[in-house]
XYZ file of C-alpha atoms in Angstrom:
152
model
C -5.856 2.228 2.709
C -9.674 3.130 2.586
C -12.191 0.616 2.540
C -16.004 1.035 2.469
C -16.257 -0.072 6.064
C -14.007 -0.824 8.963
C -13.209 -4.378 10.005
C -15.006 -6.350 12.660
C -14.590 -9.571 14.511
C -16.983 -11.478 12.197
C -15.012 -10.871 9.071
C -12.349 -12.929 7.504
C -9.721 -11.784 5.053
C -7.295 -13.638 2.743
C -3.711 -12.750 1.791
C -2.679 -14.114 -1.512
C 0.944 -14.937 -1.806
C 1.909 -14.678 1.814
C 5.581 -15.844 1.297
C 7.237 -16.062 4.482
C 4.419 -14.735 6.477
C 6.443 -11.797 7.996
C 4.376 -9.171 6.182
C 1.011 -10.817 6.939
C 2.021 -11.072 10.658
C 3.765 -7.793 11.182
C 2.050 -5.296 8.905
C -1.180 -6.546 7.564
C -2.659 -8.386 10.664
C -2.118 -5.057 12.972
C -3.907 -2.970 10.321
C -7.015 -5.378 10.029
C -8.046 -5.400 13.659
C -10.518 -6.268 14.738
C -11.132 -9.397 12.326
C -11.875 -13.111 12.727
C -9.001 -14.685 10.763
C -6.733 -13.852 8.052
C -6.187 -16.943 5.686
C -2.694 -16.506 4.279
C -1.942 -18.622 1.243
C 1.105 -19.358 -0.787
C 2.048 -21.754 -3.577
C 5.295 -22.755 -2.003
C 4.959 -25.404 0.593
C 8.275 -24.266 2.005
C 7.142 -20.808 2.430
C 4.128 -21.801 4.200
C 6.186 -24.041 6.481
C 8.438 -21.167 7.402
C 5.536 -18.832 7.989
C 3.874 -21.380 10.460
C 7.014 -21.804 12.212
C 8.150 -18.197 12.438
C 4.880 -16.002 12.064
C 2.296 -18.120 13.706
C -0.708 -16.138 15.311
C -4.048 -17.457 16.440
C -5.713 -15.118 14.081
C -3.812 -16.371 10.838
C -4.271 -19.612 9.147
C -1.579 -20.400 6.708
C -2.453 -22.861 3.768
C -0.700 -24.005 0.602
C -2.777 -22.912 -2.364
C -2.289 -21.777 -6.094
C -4.501 -18.758 -6.587
C -4.508 -20.014 -10.380
C -6.059 -23.155 -9.523
C -9.531 -24.240 -8.273
C -10.585 -22.397 -5.097
C -13.586 -24.566 -4.233
C -11.461 -26.146 -1.449
C -10.781 -22.832 0.152
C -14.374 -21.843 -0.202
C -15.643 -25.114 1.420
C -13.227 -24.731 4.356
C -13.590 -21.022 4.855
C -16.486 -19.635 3.055
C -16.170 -16.291 1.187
C -13.856 -13.370 2.301
C -14.741 -9.698 3.106
C -11.338 -8.521 1.853
C -8.729 -10.075 -0.477
C -5.227 -8.595 -0.244
C -2.303 -9.333 -2.422
C 1.083 -7.567 -2.204
C 3.750 -8.252 -4.978
C 2.513 -11.768 -5.753
C 0.229 -11.756 -8.605
C 2.848 -10.490 -10.833
C 4.246 -14.306 -10.656
C 0.891 -15.626 -12.123
C 1.248 -17.366 -15.331
C -2.468 -16.879 -16.031
C -3.554 -13.697 -14.573
C -7.097 -14.087 -15.787
C -7.655 -17.303 -13.792
C -5.930 -15.728 -10.810
C -8.385 -12.748 -10.943
C -11.494 -14.864 -11.528
C -10.562 -16.771 -8.394
C -10.126 -13.549 -6.564
C -13.635 -12.747 -7.558
C -14.874 -16.104 -6.550
C -13.441 -15.790 -3.066
C -15.144 -12.525 -2.300
C -18.490 -11.745 -0.592
C -20.889 -9.809 -2.778
C -19.946 -6.686 -0.969
C -16.259 -7.549 -0.655
C -13.321 -5.358 -1.307
C -9.953 -6.128 -2.447
C -6.440 -4.578 -2.578
C -4.070 -5.974 -5.134
C -0.662 -4.710 -5.442
C 1.566 -5.807 -8.248
C 3.794 -4.053 -10.961
C 1.976 -3.629 -14.237
C 5.302 -3.456 -15.983
C 8.700 -4.083 -14.767
C 11.552 -2.472 -16.892
C 13.938 -5.204 -15.795
C 11.639 -7.844 -17.751
C 11.657 -5.696 -20.890
C 15.396 -5.542 -20.897
C 15.562 -9.357 -19.933
C 13.166 -10.246 -22.926
C 15.457 -8.414 -25.349
C 18.529 -9.919 -24.111
C 17.247 -13.486 -24.460
C 16.513 -12.731 -28.081
C 20.111 -11.948 -28.911
C 21.899 -14.737 -30.749
C 24.357 -15.174 -27.994
C 21.744 -16.113 -25.447
C 19.035 -17.657 -27.521
C 20.461 -21.208 -26.675
C 19.528 -20.591 -22.943
C 16.024 -19.394 -23.428
C 13.815 -21.424 -21.278
C 16.486 -23.401 -19.570
C 15.420 -22.268 -16.089
C 12.479 -20.912 -14.195
C 12.278 -18.369 -11.367
C 11.581 -21.282 -8.986
C 15.160 -22.653 -9.241
C 16.397 -19.427 -7.959
C 14.290 -18.808 -4.904
C 15.979 -18.904 -1.564
C 15.361 -22.229 0.144
C 14.053 -22.105 3.680
């Protein structure tokens, strides 16, 4: 990763969609040194609870937050961020436009972001075709991905 400037102790970063916190703690934090704090957010209270219990660190603040919703509370609590990271989380956003507007709102004027998400997943193309088949139409919309997540 190449950013305009290196991190320093006065900067704070945010990780969108931190999940269990393992990547934030084991991969992202070591690569962001020195830094003040990484705020790691996830929409799932269970994921954030797990992250706090298993991947706590003095430089990481785990928070429950949906990046598609109002970010004024985050801004009031933490201010703006010099860097915004998201690794394979934004592909779950139902309203990607709202999520990206919030990313922009969270960044300082000279802030940088690294957003990694698949632009297209072949599996979903196939899945969409399958659910349109007569045999599977009755089940379309029966469940959401949330019902199939591993429970911590």
